[in-house]
PDB file of C-alpha atoms in Angstrom:
ATOM      1  CA  UNK K   1     128.627   7.063 235.979  1.00 58.00           C
ATOM      2  CA  UNK K   2     127.257   3.585 235.368  1.00 57.00           C
ATOM      3  CA  UNK K   3     123.635   2.568 235.470  1.00 56.00           C
ATOM      4  CA  UNK K   4     122.412  -0.499 237.257  1.00 52.00           C
ATOM      5  CA  UNK K   5     119.158  -2.357 236.957  1.00 46.00           C
ATOM      6  CA  UNK K   6     117.284  -3.969 239.782  1.00 50.00           C
ATOM      7  CA  UNK K   7     116.281  -7.599 239.643  1.00 44.00           C
ATOM      8  CA  UNK K   8     112.513  -6.903 239.297  1.00 49.00           C
ATOM      9  CA  UNK K   9     113.146  -4.931 236.118  1.00 44.00           C
ATOM     10  CA  UNK K  10     115.255  -7.716 234.636  1.00 41.00           C
ATOM     11  CA  UNK K  11     112.707 -10.321 235.698  1.00 49.00           C
ATOM     12  CA  UNK K  12     110.003  -8.425 233.777  1.00 46.00           C
ATOM     13  CA  UNK K  13     112.079  -8.280 230.583  1.00 40.00           C
ATOM     14  CA  UNK K  14     110.858 -11.608 229.077  1.00 44.00           C
ATOM     15  CA  UNK K  15     107.215 -10.603 229.540  1.00 44.00           C
ATOM     16  CA  UNK K  16     107.911  -7.193 228.048  1.00 41.00           C
ATOM     17  CA  UNK K  17     109.623  -8.702 225.000  1.00 41.00           C
ATOM     18  CA  UNK K  18     106.820 -11.230 224.543  1.00 43.00           C
ATOM     19  CA  UNK K  19     104.228  -8.473 224.566  1.00 44.00           C
ATOM     20  CA  UNK K  20     106.063  -6.692 221.743  1.00 45.00           C
ATOM     21  CA  UNK K  21     106.258  -9.776 219.522  1.00 46.00           C
ATOM     22  CA  UNK K  22     103.771 -11.707 217.493  1.00 55.00           C
ATOM     23  CA  UNK K  23     101.212 -13.536 219.602  1.00 72.00           C
ATOM     24  CA  UNK K  24      99.813 -15.779 216.852  1.00 80.00           C
ATOM     25  CA  UNK K  25     101.464 -18.688 218.647  1.00 86.00           C
ATOM     26  CA  UNK K  26      98.692 -18.337 221.250  1.00 91.00           C
ATOM     27  CA  UNK K  27      95.981 -18.865 218.634  1.00 94.00           C
ATOM     28  CA  UNK K  28      94.651 -22.173 217.310  1.00 96.00           C
ATOM     29  CA  UNK K  29      93.155 -23.152 213.943  1.00 96.00           C
ATOM     30  CA  UNK K  30      90.794 -25.857 212.755  1.00 97.00           C
ATOM     31  CA  UNK K  31      91.535 -27.872 209.618  1.00 97.00           C
ATOM     32  CA  UNK K  32      88.778 -28.595 207.098  1.00 98.00           C
ATOM     33  CA  UNK K  33      88.843 -31.058 204.210  1.00 97.00           C
ATOM     34  CA  UNK K  34      87.246 -28.633 201.746  1.00 97.00           C
ATOM     35  CA  UNK K  35      86.850 -24.903 201.211  1.00 97.00           C
ATOM     36  CA  UNK K  36      83.052 -25.249 201.275  1.00 97.00           C
ATOM     37  CA  UNK K  37      83.209 -27.029 204.643  1.00 98.00           C
ATOM     38  CA  UNK K  38      85.310 -24.202 206.048  1.00 98.00           C
ATOM     39  CA  UNK K  39      82.910 -21.540 204.741  1.00 98.00           C
ATOM     40  CA  UNK K  40      79.863 -23.316 206.169  1.00 98.00           C
ATOM     41  CA  UNK K  41      81.497 -23.726 209.583  1.00 98.00           C
ATOM     42  CA  UNK K  42      82.453 -20.052 209.688  1.00 98.00           C
ATOM     43  CA  UNK K  43      79.315 -18.526 208.125  1.00 97.00           C
ATOM     44  CA  UNK K  44      78.420 -16.530 211.266  1.00 96.00           C
ATOM     45  CA  UNK K  45      81.879 -14.933 211.305  1.00 97.00           C
ATOM     46  CA  UNK K  46      81.590 -14.042 207.621  1.00 96.00           C
ATOM     47  CA  UNK K  47      78.170 -12.509 208.233  1.00 96.00           C
ATOM     48  CA  UNK K  48      79.677 -10.453 211.080  1.00 95.00           C
ATOM     49  CA  UNK K  49      82.425  -9.084 208.821  1.00 94.00           C
ATOM     50  CA  UNK K  50      85.401 -11.462 209.006  1.00 95.00           C
ATOM     51  CA  UNK K  51      86.962 -11.459 205.540  1.00 89.00           C
ATOM     52  CA  UNK K  52      88.529 -14.615 204.130  1.00 94.00           C
ATOM     53  CA  UNK K  53      88.265 -16.958 207.122  1.00 97.00           C
ATOM     54  CA  UNK K  54      89.629 -19.899 205.105  1.00 98.00           C
ATOM     55  CA  UNK K  55      93.017 -20.487 203.505  1.00 97.00           C
ATOM     56  CA  UNK K  56      94.515 -23.377 201.534  1.00 96.00           C
ATOM     57  CA  UNK K  57      96.737 -25.641 203.614  1.00 95.00           C
ATOM     58  CA  UNK K  58      99.899 -26.921 201.964  1.00 93.00           C
ATOM     59  CA  UNK K  59      99.439 -30.669 201.697  1.00 92.00           C
ATOM     60  CA  UNK K  60      95.681 -30.449 201.257  1.00 94.00           C
ATOM     61  CA  UNK K  61      92.651 -29.114 203.017  1.00 96.00           C
ATOM     62  CA  UNK K  62      91.991 -25.669 204.421  1.00 98.00           C
ATOM     63  CA  UNK K  63      92.673 -23.833 207.641  1.00 97.00           C
ATOM     64  CA  UNK K  64      89.909 -21.886 209.323  1.00 98.00           C
ATOM     65  CA  UNK K  65      90.589 -18.588 211.062  1.00 97.00           C
ATOM     66  CA  UNK K  66      92.983 -18.190 213.949  1.00 96.00           C
ATOM     67  CA  UNK K  67      91.021 -18.348 217.217  1.00 96.00           C
ATOM     68  CA  UNK K  68      91.937 -17.306 220.748  1.00 95.00           C
ATOM     69  CA  UNK K  69      89.725 -17.084 223.848  1.00 95.00           C
ATOM     70  CA  UNK K  70      90.726 -14.716 226.645  1.00 91.00           C
ATOM     71  CA  UNK K  71      88.446 -13.916 229.606  1.00 92.00           C
ATOM     72  CA  UNK K  72      85.184 -14.552 227.785  1.00 92.00           C
ATOM     73  CA  UNK K  73      86.237 -12.779 224.597  1.00 95.00           C
ATOM     74  CA  UNK K  74      86.985 -14.813 221.479  1.00 96.00           C
ATOM     75  CA  UNK K  75      89.249 -13.319 218.837  1.00 95.00           C
ATOM     76  CA  UNK K  76      89.144 -14.463 215.226  1.00 96.00           C
ATOM     77  CA  UNK K  77      91.763 -13.609 212.598  1.00 96.00           C
ATOM     78  CA  UNK K  78      91.273 -14.441 208.934  1.00 96.00           C
ATOM     79  CA  UNK K  79      93.480 -13.985 205.886  1.00 96.00           C
ATOM     80  CA  UNK K  80      94.100 -11.357 203.234  1.00 93.00           C
ATOM     81  CA  UNK K  81      93.625 -11.955 199.482  1.00 90.00           C
ATOM     82  CA  UNK K  82      97.155 -13.374 199.216  1.00 92.00           C
ATOM     83  CA  UNK K  83      96.582 -15.926 201.972  1.00 92.00           C
ATOM     84  CA  UNK K  84      98.615 -14.076 204.585  1.00 93.00           C
ATOM     85  CA  UNK K  85      97.296 -13.277 208.037  1.00 93.00           C
ATOM     86  CA  UNK K  86      94.870 -10.367 207.924  1.00 92.00           C
ATOM     87  CA  UNK K  87      95.574  -7.095 209.696  1.00 90.00           C
ATOM     88  CA  UNK K  88      92.033  -6.956 211.050  1.00 90.00           C
ATOM     89  CA  UNK K  89      90.190  -9.366 213.275  1.00 93.00           C
ATOM     90  CA  UNK K  90      86.772  -9.979 214.774  1.00 96.00           C
ATOM     91  CA  UNK K  91      85.954 -10.331 218.476  1.00 95.00           C
ATOM     92  CA  UNK K  92      83.004 -11.936 220.205  1.00 96.00           C
ATOM     93  CA  UNK K  93      82.228 -10.999 223.804  1.00 95.00           C
ATOM     94  CA  UNK K  94      80.254 -13.913 225.254  1.00 94.00           C
ATOM     95  CA  UNK K  95      79.201 -11.914 228.331  1.00 93.00           C
ATOM     96  CA  UNK K  96      77.568  -9.194 226.242  1.00 93.00           C
ATOM     97  CA  UNK K  97      76.722 -11.284 223.193  1.00 93.00           C
ATOM     98  CA  UNK K  98      78.294  -8.668 220.927  1.00 95.00           C
ATOM     99  CA  UNK K  99      80.823  -8.596 218.109  1.00 95.00           C
ATOM    100  CA  UNK K 100      83.554  -6.034 217.481  1.00 95.00           C
ATOM    101  CA  UNK K 101      86.796  -5.506 215.565  1.00 93.00           C
ATOM    102  CA  UNK K 102      90.456  -5.345 216.561  1.00 89.00           C
ATOM    103  CA  UNK K 103      93.868  -4.890 214.978  1.00 89.00           C
ATOM    104  CA  UNK K 104      95.228  -8.380 214.424  1.00 77.00           C
ATOM    105  CA  UNK K 105      98.777  -9.576 215.229  1.00 67.00           C
ATOM    106  CA  UNK K 106     100.473  -9.910 211.828  1.00 61.00           C
ATOM    107  CA  UNK K 107     104.109  -9.045 212.534  1.00 52.00           C
ATOM    108  CA  UNK K 108     105.641 -12.355 211.436  1.00 49.00           C
ATOM    109  CA  UNK K 109     107.312 -11.788 208.044  1.00 42.00           C
ATOM    110  CA  UNK K 110     106.514 -14.427 205.430  1.00 35.00           C
ATOM    111  CA  UNK K 111     104.240 -16.239 207.848  1.00 39.00           C
ATOM    112  CA  UNK K 112     101.834 -17.561 205.223  1.00 38.00           C
ATOM    113  CA  UNK K 113     103.935 -16.981 202.137  1.00 33.00           C
ATOM    114  CA  UNK K 114     103.239 -20.369 200.572  1.00 35.00           C
ATOM    115  CA  UNK K 115      99.477 -20.288 200.990  1.00 39.00           C
ATOM    116  CA  UNK K 116      96.649 -19.413 198.641  1.00 41.00           C
ATOM    117  CA  UNK K 117      93.312 -18.096 199.756  1.00 42.00           C
ATOM    118  CA  UNK K 118      89.989 -18.800 198.187  1.00 44.00           C
ATOM    119  CA  UNK K 119      87.666 -15.988 197.283  1.00 41.00           C
ATOM    120  CA  UNK K 120      84.098 -15.274 198.133  1.00 42.00           C
ATOM    121  CA  UNK K 121      81.771 -12.322 198.249  1.00 40.00           C
ATOM    122  CA  UNK K 122      83.442 -10.410 195.445  1.00 35.00           C
TER     123      UNK K 122
END
């Protein structure tokens, strides 16, 4: 007995596969000329618990955190101590004016392998 799939199921396959993958491509980052500039610009996020929001950019300068806005909620993803994308992120709900945490999308192997992070706060 053979199985067959209907067209709606096949049409949904790309969306299903995309939801399983890494969605960092949907995030943006700001570039800063110095580490201090990056820290100053992201001080509120640091105060709210985002660890290592700045990472060295190959070729000079620093990247700020990954940022994505969806339906009034902004997601921020920083970096771990090795300069790779952190497994934890910070959210800001503009409708409620509140911050929260979420599990960040870090499934891309070697994504930041050539980067170095700065250190602050211990």
